[in-house]
Amino acid sequence: MTDTLHTAPSTELLTDDPTWWRQAAVYQIYPRSFADSNGDGIGDLPGITAKVPYLTQLGVDAVWLSPFYPSALADGGYDVDDYRDVDPKIGTLAQFDEMIDALHAAGIRVIADLVPNHSSDRHVWFQEALAAPAGSPARARYIFRDGLGDGGELPPSDWTSIFGGPAWTRVADGQWYLHSFASEQPDWDWDNPEVREDFLTTLRFWSDRGVDGFRVDVAHGLAKSLPEVLPSKAELDALPKADGDHPLWDRDEVHEIYASWREVFDEYDPPRIAVAEAWVEPSRRARYASASGLGQAFNFDLLEADFDATQFHDIITYNLDAAEASGSSTTWVFSNHDVVRHATRYGLPALDGRDVKQGAEWLLSGGTSPEVDVETGLRRARAASLFMLGLPGSAYVYQGEELGLPEVADIPADERQDPSFFRNPGVDIGRDGCRVPLPWAREGSSFGFGPGDAHLPQPSWFGEYSVEAEDADPTSTLALYRAALAARRDLQTDETLEWLPVDGRDDVLHFVRPGGWHVVCVFGTEPVDLAALGLGGAASGGAASGGAASGGAASGGAEVLVASGPLSDAGQLPGETAAWLRA
Ligand code: GLC
Ligand code: CA
């Protein structure tokens, strides 16, 4: 490889600043549900290309594309048949190149989702493994074992997969293979040098095509250490999760793999970046975020929190300290393709620390119980998002949250697609409700998603949340995100904040960023007097409840830059509302 291959895209808007990712606003596209160009009901790459103006106007720095590789969609594309191609159902490599060129020309970077813990069962190497005998080199790329019992008819252990059901599946000759997720997703054996080498090839393949970085799926799962006699599920569950020596998760050796990836990332200019999806103890996240490894890691702490000032304050403080200690920047995320959308979560009763996924019970009830307070959910989601976009670090925005889109709960069983629904009946309803194709228009067969229908059913109320409807409304959530992202570009400076005391109110958070950028959020329902926060004169009359506040500056006072809801004339920030001000 020569260096000349690896120069930055020659567009004016993309700088070769190697730190571009540290405080980027990254928009997650779930390609099959974003925009459908040809009416077959499935979102595609030309659909993304056609929406570049939308992304530009939204004001994001990068997009992260969930998997677009050939796949039978046993797990929404996280079952990859071929890591170095595009699924013919959604495009071609040439269309990928066109898409990346269009995004780059608009100054938007591209992050590809890489799925290294498992392939699909249709991957050539898995097919080769099935055709090869037990003990063969072809089987050694995956994790095959003999079964227990006289004829090996019992699985090698009683482990369950993350999606429910057994973690082992038997093949024709009687051996079993391990799959941490669905049976169509066999786990790679990362001790195998061929597997390691093949992923380096994949990293170069996409980097050479101009991909700016990678989101690394299940980054804490690759390294495994399986003894001859496997522990039982109960024994496994009882093992400490945070000592780097669990047989399956978050093993210390996984970082040797990422060190070898870092060498590849650094062959490019600017270096390719990566962000780890690592569901690990907060204290162990820094290893993934290290500059000699992937460089950045998601923290899902805010996503798992209630809309609560104390929880937010403690999470933010912890993660900013942790990021500083690791040398990385932190990441913030409320919604993605795996969880109930935050506009809905915040309309449900708080979990108060109960160990249940937010929204899980509500989804199981078909969206009927407990009842969602849609208005409260949206008001809080807008406040939380504006508050989050004011934080130092990278902000990840999931497609549709800029519309305030709620979760879709009432998808009929026979139209569901997610394996966690099929593998865990009655326990898990699956993640289809946050993956319903986006509404672009008020009306039409798929609300403008494409000229045909949508691959998951859209509810009748989707049109109200469409881009078309919100584009025309200066108080819409779309207007709020556009205003916030535009202002953020101008305001973003050092990765620091200073908390300011809020006397007598433990439900209000107030911090200031360098340059006099104040961010205030009222988590409770009582308004707060901005003058009491030292932000007097900030009353901005009819400041639009979305979008930039109009005429926010009173002479000598603070200027309201953006607010998640209307401010009162009396200089009060209402309950469940956030604002950015310049003092
Ligand atoms: C990650 C993805 C999720 C997928 C799983 C298995 O958690 O975000 O969508 O099902 O990995 O690849
Ligand atoms: Ca299509």
mmCIF file of C-alpha atoms in Angstrom, residues 204-576:
data_model
loop_
_atom_site.group_PDB
_atom_site.id
_atom_site.type_symbol
_atom_site.label_atom_id
_atom_site.label_comp_id
_atom_site.label_asym_id
_atom_site.label_seq_id
_atom_site.Cartn_x
_atom_site.Cartn_y
_atom_site.Cartn_z
ATOM 1 C CA ARG A 204 -8.689 -1.354 4.080
ATOM 2 C CA PHE A 205 -11.367 -2.142 1.520
ATOM 3 C CA TRP A 206 -13.786 0.465 2.910
ATOM 4 C CA SER A 207 -11.117 2.931 3.938
ATOM 5 C CA ASP A 208 -9.758 2.886 0.392
ATOM 6 C CA ARG A 209 -13.311 3.613 -0.804
ATOM 7 C CA GLY A 210 -13.322 6.732 1.323
ATOM 8 C CA VAL A 211 -15.092 5.559 4.474
ATOM 9 C CA ASP A 212 -13.956 7.835 7.286
ATOM 10 C CA GLY A 213 -14.484 5.456 10.166
ATOM 11 C CA PHE A 214 -16.203 2.467 11.668
ATOM 12 C CA ARG A 215 -18.808 1.783 14.319
ATOM 13 C CA VAL A 216 -17.755 -1.530 15.808
ATOM 14 C CA ASP A 217 -20.637 -3.827 16.664
ATOM 15 C CA VAL A 218 -20.411 -5.868 19.887
ATOM 16 C CA ALA A 219 -16.820 -4.722 20.323
ATOM 17 C CA HIS A 220 -16.582 -6.398 23.725
ATOM 18 C CA GLY A 221 -17.358 -9.874 22.375
ATOM 19 C CA LEU A 222 -14.590 -10.851 19.948
ATOM 20 C CA ALA A 223 -12.006 -12.365 22.286
ATOM 21 C CA LYS A 224 -13.185 -15.521 23.981
ATOM 22 C CA SER A 225 -11.502 -18.134 26.103
ATOM 23 C CA LEU A 226 -13.438 -21.349 26.210
ATOM 24 C CA PRO A 227 -12.047 -24.098 28.431
ATOM 25 C CA GLU A 228 -12.413 -27.770 27.490
ATOM 26 C CA VAL A 229 -15.157 -28.204 30.088
ATOM 27 C CA LEU A 230 -17.476 -25.270 29.683
ATOM 28 C CA PRO A 231 -18.999 -23.559 32.714
ATOM 29 C CA SER A 232 -22.778 -23.719 33.084
ATOM 30 C CA LYS A 233 -24.907 -20.674 32.422
ATOM 31 C CA ALA A 234 -25.337 -20.195 36.168
ATOM 32 C CA GLU A 235 -21.565 -20.357 36.701
ATOM 33 C CA LEU A 236 -20.991 -17.989 33.821
ATOM 34 C CA ASP A 237 -23.532 -15.488 35.141
ATOM 35 C CA ALA A 238 -21.890 -15.562 38.566
ATOM 36 C CA LEU A 239 -18.445 -14.614 37.205
ATOM 37 C CA PRO A 240 -17.249 -11.031 37.643
ATOM 38 C CA LYS A 241 -17.898 -8.979 34.513
ATOM 39 C CA ALA A 242 -15.264 -6.358 35.024
ATOM 40 C CA ASP A 243 -11.999 -8.187 35.621
ATOM 41 C CA GLY A 244 -11.101 -8.821 31.978
ATOM 42 C CA ASP A 245 -11.235 -12.571 32.450
ATOM 43 C CA HIS A 246 -14.852 -13.489 31.695
ATOM 44 C CA PRO A 247 -14.807 -16.322 29.097
ATOM 45 C CA LEU A 248 -17.082 -14.458 26.661
ATOM 46 C CA TRP A 249 -17.213 -10.740 27.302
ATOM 47 C CA ASP A 250 -14.818 -7.817 27.656
ATOM 48 C CA ARG A 251 -11.641 -9.880 27.836
ATOM 49 C CA ASP A 252 -8.418 -7.937 28.050
ATOM 50 C CA GLU A 253 -7.005 -9.620 24.920
ATOM 51 C CA VAL A 254 -9.655 -7.994 22.734
ATOM 52 C CA HIS A 255 -7.511 -4.870 22.783
ATOM 53 C CA GLU A 256 -4.687 -6.664 20.959
ATOM 54 C CA ILE A 257 -7.100 -6.978 18.047
ATOM 55 C CA TYR A 258 -7.922 -3.275 18.168
ATOM 56 C CA ALA A 259 -4.244 -2.343 18.382
ATOM 57 C CA SER A 260 -3.765 -4.122 15.047
ATOM 58 C CA TRP A 261 -6.743 -2.234 13.592
ATOM 59 C CA ARG A 262 -5.265 1.039 14.820
ATOM 60 C CA GLU A 263 -2.208 0.379 12.669
ATOM 61 C CA VAL A 264 -4.497 0.158 9.651
ATOM 62 C CA PHE A 265 -6.471 3.275 10.663
ATOM 63 C CA ASP A 266 -3.203 5.174 10.907
ATOM 64 C CA GLU A 267 -2.202 4.241 7.357
ATOM 65 C CA TYR A 268 -4.732 6.846 6.242
ATOM 66 C CA ASP A 269 -4.724 10.604 6.281
ATOM 67 C CA PRO A 270 -6.603 11.668 8.248
ATOM 68 C CA PRO A 271 -6.542 8.430 10.233
ATOM 69 C CA ARG A 272 -9.742 6.427 10.094
ATOM 70 C CA ILE A 273 -11.717 6.571 13.303
ATOM 71 C CA ALA A 274 -13.723 4.018 15.220
ATOM 72 C CA VAL A 275 -16.342 3.989 17.932
ATOM 73 C CA ALA A 276 -16.940 0.884 19.990
ATOM 74 C CA GLU A 277 -20.329 -0.502 20.841
ATOM 75 C CA ALA A 278 -19.143 -2.053 24.092
ATOM 76 C CA TRP A 279 -21.691 -2.921 26.746
ATOM 77 C CA VAL A 280 -19.148 -3.019 29.560
ATOM 78 C CA GLU A 281 -18.811 -1.659 33.056
ATOM 79 C CA PRO A 282 -18.289 2.111 32.826
ATOM 80 C CA SER A 283 -14.867 1.722 34.440
ATOM 81 C CA ARG A 284 -13.697 -0.460 31.535
ATOM 82 C CA ARG A 285 -14.908 1.726 28.670
ATOM 83 C CA ALA A 286 -11.664 3.699 28.538
ATOM 84 C CA ARG A 287 -9.796 0.655 27.222
ATOM 85 C CA TYR A 288 -11.966 0.693 24.097
ATOM 86 C CA ALA A 289 -11.640 4.450 23.758
ATOM 87 C CA SER A 290 -7.861 4.392 23.989
ATOM 88 C CA ALA A 291 -5.875 6.120 21.249
ATOM 89 C CA SER A 292 -3.952 2.898 20.630
ATOM 90 C CA GLY A 293 -7.242 1.059 20.130
ATOM 91 C CA LEU A 294 -10.578 2.059 18.659
ATOM 92 C CA GLY A 295 -10.292 5.631 19.923
ATOM 93 C CA GLN A 296 -13.848 6.231 21.083
ATOM 94 C CA ALA A 297 -16.606 4.235 22.806
ATOM 95 C CA PHE A 298 -20.307 4.712 23.206
ATOM 96 C CA ASN A 299 -21.666 5.283 26.640
ATOM 97 C CA PHE A 300 -25.317 4.354 26.923
ATOM 98 C CA ASP A 301 -25.740 5.871 30.365
ATOM 99 C CA LEU A 302 -28.037 8.722 29.351
ATOM 100 C CA LEU A 303 -30.021 6.351 27.162
ATOM 101 C CA GLU A 304 -30.639 4.168 30.199
ATOM 102 C CA ALA A 305 -31.432 7.031 32.566
ATOM 103 C CA ASP A 306 -34.738 8.576 33.516
ATOM 104 C CA PHE A 307 -35.416 12.208 32.615
ATOM 105 C CA ASP A 308 -33.941 13.292 35.910
ATOM 106 C CA ALA A 309 -31.554 16.108 36.787
ATOM 107 C CA THR A 310 -29.534 14.190 39.364
ATOM 108 C CA GLN A 311 -29.060 11.181 37.121
ATOM 109 C CA PHE A 312 -28.074 13.382 34.177
ATOM 110 C CA HIS A 313 -25.653 15.421 36.263
ATOM 111 C CA ASP A 314 -23.873 12.397 37.683
ATOM 112 C CA ILE A 315 -23.672 10.585 34.335
ATOM 113 C CA ILE A 316 -22.285 13.631 32.565
ATOM 114 C CA THR A 317 -19.706 14.327 35.250
ATOM 115 C CA TYR A 318 -18.574 10.711 35.352
ATOM 116 C CA ASN A 319 -18.236 10.401 31.601
ATOM 117 C CA LEU A 320 -16.446 13.691 31.064
ATOM 118 C CA ASP A 321 -13.892 12.690 33.703
ATOM 119 C CA ALA A 322 -13.548 9.229 32.196
ATOM 120 C CA ALA A 323 -13.095 10.616 28.698
ATOM 121 C CA GLU A 324 -10.444 13.015 29.883
ATOM 122 C CA ALA A 325 -8.607 10.193 31.613
ATOM 123 C CA SER A 326 -8.673 8.065 28.451
ATOM 124 C CA GLY A 327 -7.649 10.915 26.145
ATOM 125 C CA SER A 328 -10.793 10.411 24.081
ATOM 126 C CA SER A 329 -13.921 12.500 23.879
ATOM 127 C CA THR A 330 -17.165 11.173 25.203
ATOM 128 C CA THR A 331 -20.274 10.214 23.247
ATOM 129 C CA TRP A 332 -23.920 10.906 23.967
ATOM 130 C CA VAL A 333 -26.883 8.996 22.649
ATOM 131 C CA PHE A 334 -30.574 8.743 23.523
ATOM 132 C CA SER A 335 -31.918 6.615 20.699
ATOM 133 C CA ASN A 336 -30.687 4.051 18.206
ATOM 134 C CA HIS A 337 -31.988 1.062 16.253
ATOM 135 C CA ASP A 338 -31.984 -1.162 19.349
ATOM 136 C CA VAL A 339 -34.055 0.779 21.875
ATOM 137 C CA VAL A 340 -37.464 2.384 22.311
ATOM 138 C CA ARG A 341 -37.307 5.923 20.927
ATOM 139 C CA HIS A 342 -36.733 8.513 23.619
ATOM 140 C CA ALA A 343 -39.801 10.619 22.764
ATOM 141 C CA THR A 344 -41.801 7.577 23.886
ATOM 142 C CA ARG A 345 -39.606 6.481 26.794
ATOM 143 C CA TYR A 346 -39.951 9.900 28.403
ATOM 144 C CA GLY A 347 -43.730 9.663 28.168
ATOM 145 C CA LEU A 348 -43.747 6.495 30.280
ATOM 146 C CA PRO A 349 -43.479 6.338 34.070
ATOM 147 C CA ALA A 350 -39.864 6.434 35.293
ATOM 148 C CA LEU A 351 -38.328 3.066 36.112
ATOM 149 C CA ASP A 352 -36.666 4.417 39.242
ATOM 150 C CA GLY A 353 -33.759 2.060 38.953
ATOM 151 C CA ARG A 354 -35.778 -1.087 38.236
ATOM 152 C CA ASP A 355 -33.708 -3.455 36.137
ATOM 153 C CA VAL A 356 -36.018 -3.458 33.129
ATOM 154 C CA LYS A 357 -35.300 -1.961 29.729
ATOM 155 C CA GLN A 358 -37.173 1.305 29.328
ATOM 156 C CA GLY A 359 -40.366 0.688 27.417
ATOM 157 C CA ALA A 360 -40.107 -3.111 27.447
ATOM 158 C CA GLU A 361 -43.300 -3.692 29.402
ATOM 159 C CA TRP A 362 -45.184 -1.098 27.405
ATOM 160 C CA LEU A 363 -44.097 -2.734 24.141
ATOM 161 C CA LEU A 364 -45.197 -6.144 25.376
ATOM 162 C CA SER A 365 -48.645 -4.719 26.069
ATOM 163 C CA GLY A 366 -48.862 -3.608 22.448
ATOM 164 C CA GLY A 367 -48.385 -0.004 23.486
ATOM 165 C CA THR A 368 -51.442 0.180 25.701
ATOM 166 C CA SER A 369 -50.181 -0.112 29.255
ATOM 167 C CA PRO A 370 -48.949 1.948 30.926
ATOM 168 C CA GLU A 371 -50.435 4.717 28.849
ATOM 169 C CA VAL A 372 -47.877 6.965 27.131
ATOM 170 C CA ASP A 373 -48.177 10.670 27.703
ATOM 171 C CA VAL A 374 -47.210 11.627 24.149
ATOM 172 C CA GLU A 375 -47.051 15.351 24.786
ATOM 173 C CA THR A 376 -44.871 15.044 27.872
ATOM 174 C CA GLY A 377 -42.650 12.531 26.126
ATOM 175 C CA LEU A 378 -41.998 14.878 23.231
ATOM 176 C CA ARG A 379 -41.531 17.944 25.443
ATOM 177 C CA ARG A 380 -38.946 16.115 27.537
ATOM 178 C CA ALA A 381 -37.249 14.557 24.508
ATOM 179 C CA ARG A 382 -36.802 17.996 22.962
ATOM 180 C CA ALA A 383 -35.403 19.380 26.193
ATOM 181 C CA ALA A 384 -33.086 16.414 26.714
ATOM 182 C CA SER A 385 -31.822 16.534 23.124
ATOM 183 C CA LEU A 386 -31.102 20.263 23.228
ATOM 184 C CA PHE A 387 -29.342 19.804 26.544
ATOM 185 C CA MET A 388 -27.308 16.896 25.181
ATOM 186 C CA LEU A 389 -26.320 18.751 22.001
ATOM 187 C CA GLY A 390 -24.793 21.392 24.280
ATOM 188 C CA LEU A 391 -22.462 18.915 25.955
ATOM 189 C CA PRO A 392 -18.793 18.479 25.072
ATOM 190 C CA GLY A 393 -18.093 15.372 22.996
ATOM 191 C CA SER A 394 -19.791 13.621 20.087
ATOM 192 C CA ALA A 395 -23.563 13.546 19.784
ATOM 193 C CA TYR A 396 -25.219 10.598 18.057
ATOM 194 C CA VAL A 397 -28.661 11.296 16.609
ATOM 195 C CA TYR A 398 -30.799 8.411 15.364
ATOM 196 C CA GLN A 399 -32.832 8.944 12.177
ATOM 197 C CA GLY A 400 -36.303 10.194 13.054
ATOM 198 C CA GLU A 401 -35.467 11.628 16.451
ATOM 199 C CA GLU A 402 -35.031 15.001 14.725
ATOM 200 C CA LEU A 403 -38.746 14.667 13.932
ATOM 201 C CA GLY A 404 -39.627 13.770 17.524
ATOM 202 C CA LEU A 405 -40.838 10.464 16.132
ATOM 203 C CA PRO A 406 -42.436 8.178 18.721
ATOM 204 C CA GLU A 407 -41.954 4.409 18.874
ATOM 205 C CA VAL A 408 -44.454 2.345 16.877
ATOM 206 C CA ALA A 409 -45.877 -0.276 19.231
ATOM 207 C CA ASP A 410 -48.724 -1.872 17.352
ATOM 208 C CA ILE A 411 -46.931 -3.825 14.629
ATOM 209 C CA PRO A 412 -48.838 -7.062 13.952
ATOM 210 C CA ALA A 413 -46.931 -10.227 14.820
ATOM 211 C CA ASP A 414 -46.955 -11.444 11.232
ATOM 212 C CA GLU A 415 -45.266 -8.250 10.048
ATOM 213 C CA ARG A 416 -42.509 -8.238 12.652
ATOM 214 C CA GLN A 417 -38.949 -8.896 11.521
ATOM 215 C CA ASP A 418 -36.686 -8.782 14.566
ATOM 216 C CA PRO A 419 -35.227 -12.142 15.689
ATOM 217 C CA SER A 420 -35.505 -11.152 19.341
ATOM 218 C CA PHE A 421 -39.299 -11.270 18.838
ATOM 219 C CA PHE A 422 -39.249 -14.780 17.376
ATOM 220 C CA ARG A 423 -36.601 -16.206 19.706
ATOM 221 C CA ASN A 424 -38.061 -14.887 22.940
ATOM 222 C CA PRO A 425 -41.830 -15.210 22.704
ATOM 223 C CA GLY A 426 -43.775 -13.293 25.308
ATOM 224 C CA VAL A 427 -40.597 -11.831 26.782
ATOM 225 C CA ASP A 428 -39.188 -9.607 24.082
ATOM 226 C CA ILE A 429 -41.245 -7.811 21.457
ATOM 227 C CA GLY A 430 -38.187 -6.846 19.443
ATOM 228 C CA ARG A 431 -36.878 -3.642 17.966
ATOM 229 C CA ASP A 432 -39.024 -3.157 14.881
ATOM 230 C CA GLY A 433 -40.891 -0.227 16.441
ATOM 231 C CA CYS A 434 -37.894 2.111 16.151
ATOM 232 C CA ARG A 435 -37.064 0.864 12.642
ATOM 233 C CA VAL A 436 -40.275 1.806 10.867
ATOM 234 C CA PRO A 437 -39.452 3.654 7.619
ATOM 235 C CA LEU A 438 -39.261 7.432 7.991
ATOM 236 C CA PRO A 439 -42.180 9.651 7.022
ATOM 237 C CA TRP A 440 -41.000 12.257 4.535
ATOM 238 C CA ALA A 441 -44.440 13.449 3.375
ATOM 239 C CA ARG A 442 -47.812 14.058 5.029
ATOM 240 C CA GLU A 443 -49.523 11.543 2.786
ATOM 241 C CA GLY A 444 -48.922 8.824 0.254
ATOM 242 C CA SER A 445 -48.566 5.059 0.260
ATOM 243 C CA SER A 446 -45.492 5.196 2.508
ATOM 244 C CA PHE A 447 -45.589 8.838 3.633
ATOM 245 C CA GLY A 448 -42.936 9.725 1.080
ATOM 246 C CA PHE A 449 -40.524 6.996 2.149
ATOM 247 C CA GLY A 450 -40.609 5.855 -1.441
ATOM 248 C CA PRO A 451 -42.911 5.492 -4.423
ATOM 249 C CA GLY A 452 -44.217 2.156 -3.073
ATOM 250 C CA ASP A 453 -45.070 0.730 0.318
ATOM 251 C CA ALA A 454 -42.855 0.443 3.375
ATOM 252 C CA HIS A 455 -41.275 -2.832 4.524
ATOM 253 C CA LEU A 456 -42.657 -2.325 8.047
ATOM 254 C CA PRO A 457 -46.163 -0.898 8.501
ATOM 255 C CA GLN A 458 -46.344 2.815 9.263
ATOM 256 C CA PRO A 459 -49.160 4.036 11.536
ATOM 257 C CA SER A 460 -51.765 6.470 10.259
ATOM 258 C CA TRP A 461 -50.410 9.251 12.491
ATOM 259 C CA PHE A 462 -46.963 9.153 10.858
ATOM 260 C CA GLY A 463 -47.774 12.000 8.469
ATOM 261 C CA GLU A 464 -47.967 14.522 11.326
ATOM 262 C CA TYR A 465 -44.311 13.812 12.065
ATOM 263 C CA SER A 466 -43.212 13.939 8.449
ATOM 264 C CA VAL A 467 -40.386 16.096 7.191
ATOM 265 C CA GLU A 468 -42.910 17.868 4.974
ATOM 266 C CA ALA A 469 -45.134 18.773 7.925
ATOM 267 C CA GLU A 470 -42.287 19.814 10.193
ATOM 268 C CA ASP A 471 -40.422 21.716 7.514
ATOM 269 C CA ALA A 472 -43.376 24.087 7.336
ATOM 270 C CA ASP A 473 -43.580 24.605 11.097
ATOM 271 C CA PRO A 474 -41.019 26.863 12.814
ATOM 272 C CA THR A 475 -41.885 25.313 16.171
ATOM 273 C CA SER A 476 -41.311 21.732 14.993
ATOM 274 C CA THR A 477 -38.756 19.357 16.401
ATOM 275 C CA LEU A 478 -37.013 19.407 13.033
ATOM 276 C CA ALA A 479 -36.669 23.187 13.286
ATOM 277 C CA LEU A 480 -35.268 22.772 16.792
ATOM 278 C CA TYR A 481 -32.606 20.263 15.710
ATOM 279 C CA ARG A 482 -31.645 22.392 12.712
ATOM 280 C CA ALA A 483 -31.268 25.486 14.856
ATOM 281 C CA ALA A 484 -29.355 23.644 17.555
ATOM 282 C CA LEU A 485 -26.974 21.904 15.157
ATOM 283 C CA ALA A 486 -26.267 25.150 13.319
ATOM 284 C CA ALA A 487 -25.591 27.029 16.541
ATOM 285 C CA ARG A 488 -23.504 24.156 17.885
ATOM 286 C CA ARG A 489 -21.127 24.455 14.934
ATOM 287 C CA ASP A 490 -20.430 28.052 15.868
ATOM 288 C CA LEU A 491 -20.347 27.582 19.608
ATOM 289 C CA GLN A 492 -18.400 24.346 20.009
ATOM 290 C CA THR A 493 -14.961 24.970 21.502
ATOM 291 C CA ASP A 494 -12.947 23.214 24.204
ATOM 292 C CA GLU A 495 -14.279 19.938 25.530
ATOM 293 C CA THR A 496 -15.078 21.358 28.925
ATOM 294 C CA LEU A 497 -18.011 22.607 30.902
ATOM 295 C CA GLU A 498 -18.466 24.249 34.253
ATOM 296 C CA TRP A 499 -21.512 23.426 36.356
ATOM 297 C CA LEU A 500 -23.156 26.475 37.872
ATOM 298 C CA PRO A 501 -25.137 26.216 41.089
ATOM 299 C CA VAL A 502 -28.926 26.530 40.923
ATOM 300 C CA ASP A 503 -30.083 27.638 44.351
ATOM 301 C CA GLY A 504 -33.041 25.804 45.775
ATOM 302 C CA ARG A 505 -33.727 23.742 42.674
ATOM 303 C CA ASP A 506 -32.367 20.228 42.423
ATOM 304 C CA ASP A 507 -34.424 19.648 39.267
ATOM 305 C CA VAL A 508 -32.599 22.271 37.189
ATOM 306 C CA LEU A 509 -29.169 21.876 35.589
ATOM 307 C CA HIS A 510 -27.093 24.788 34.367
ATOM 308 C CA PHE A 511 -23.618 24.692 32.865
ATOM 309 C CA VAL A 512 -21.494 27.059 30.883
ATOM 310 C CA ARG A 513 -19.109 26.199 28.063
ATOM 311 C CA PRO A 514 -16.142 28.346 27.045
ATOM 312 C CA GLY A 515 -17.163 31.532 25.258
ATOM 313 C CA GLY A 516 -20.165 32.204 27.482
ATOM 314 C CA TRP A 517 -22.386 29.452 26.053
ATOM 315 C CA HIS A 518 -24.925 28.685 28.782
ATOM 316 C CA VAL A 519 -27.079 25.576 28.745
ATOM 317 C CA VAL A 520 -30.012 25.275 31.147
ATOM 318 C CA CYS A 521 -32.540 22.476 31.479
ATOM 319 C CA VAL A 522 -35.551 22.278 33.748
ATOM 320 C CA PHE A 523 -36.319 18.613 34.416
ATOM 321 C CA GLY A 524 -39.243 19.292 36.752
ATOM 322 C CA THR A 525 -42.510 20.960 35.826
ATOM 323 C CA GLU A 526 -42.033 24.320 37.622
ATOM 324 C CA PRO A 527 -40.557 27.188 35.587
ATOM 325 C CA VAL A 528 -37.242 28.714 36.598
ATOM 326 C CA ASP A 529 -36.492 32.403 36.669
ATOM 327 C CA LEU A 530 -33.537 32.979 34.348
ATOM 328 C CA ALA A 531 -32.552 36.159 36.183
ATOM 329 C CA ALA A 532 -32.008 34.049 39.269
ATOM 330 C CA LEU A 533 -29.460 32.073 37.257
ATOM 331 C CA GLY A 534 -27.609 35.233 36.323
ATOM 332 C CA LEU A 535 -29.212 35.163 32.878
ATOM 333 C CA GLY A 536 -31.513 38.101 33.311
ATOM 334 C CA GLY A 537 -32.955 39.980 30.390
ATOM 335 C CA ALA A 538 -33.378 36.759 28.520
ATOM 336 C CA ALA A 539 -37.101 36.966 28.009
ATOM 337 C CA SER A 540 -37.599 36.559 24.329
ATOM 338 C CA GLY A 541 -41.285 36.998 24.019
ATOM 339 C CA GLY A 542 -42.664 34.689 21.455
ATOM 340 C CA ALA A 543 -39.477 32.734 20.885
ATOM 341 C CA ALA A 544 -40.506 29.857 18.744
ATOM 342 C CA SER A 545 -40.840 26.654 20.670
ATOM 343 C CA GLY A 546 -38.623 25.064 18.111
ATOM 344 C CA GLY A 547 -35.875 26.729 16.223
ATOM 345 C CA ALA A 548 -33.838 29.701 17.104
ATOM 346 C CA ALA A 549 -35.244 32.123 19.568
ATOM 347 C CA SER A 550 -36.228 35.346 17.929
ATOM 348 C CA GLY A 551 -34.823 38.599 19.195
ATOM 349 C CA GLY A 552 -33.645 37.074 22.439
ATOM 350 C CA ALA A 553 -31.249 39.794 23.470
ATOM 351 C CA ALA A 554 -32.408 42.391 25.894
ATOM 352 C CA SER A 555 -29.852 45.143 26.286
ATOM 353 C CA GLY A 556 -27.215 44.108 28.759
ATOM 354 C CA GLY A 557 -28.921 40.775 29.263
ATOM 355 C CA ALA A 558 -28.451 37.274 28.092
ATOM 356 C CA GLU A 559 -29.371 36.276 24.569
ATOM 357 C CA VAL A 560 -31.501 33.189 24.031
ATOM 358 C CA LEU A 561 -29.928 31.262 21.191
ATOM 359 C CA VAL A 562 -32.184 28.217 20.998
ATOM 360 C CA ALA A 563 -34.961 26.937 23.225
ATOM 361 C CA SER A 564 -36.826 23.643 23.222
ATOM 362 C CA GLY A 565 -40.097 25.399 24.032
ATOM 363 C CA PRO A 566 -41.495 28.936 24.271
ATOM 364 C CA LEU A 567 -40.156 31.186 27.015
ATOM 365 C CA SER A 568 -42.553 33.345 28.956
ATOM 366 C CA ASP A 569 -42.427 37.110 28.740
ATOM 367 C CA ALA A 570 -41.432 37.208 32.358
ATOM 368 C CA GLY A 571 -38.017 35.687 31.636
ATOM 369 C CA GLN A 572 -38.969 32.262 32.848
ATOM 370 C CA LEU A 573 -37.838 28.995 31.369
ATOM 371 C CA PRO A 574 -40.854 26.679 31.664
ATOM 372 C CA GLY A 575 -40.799 23.204 33.122
ATOM 373 C CA GLU A 576 -39.362 20.351 31.033
#
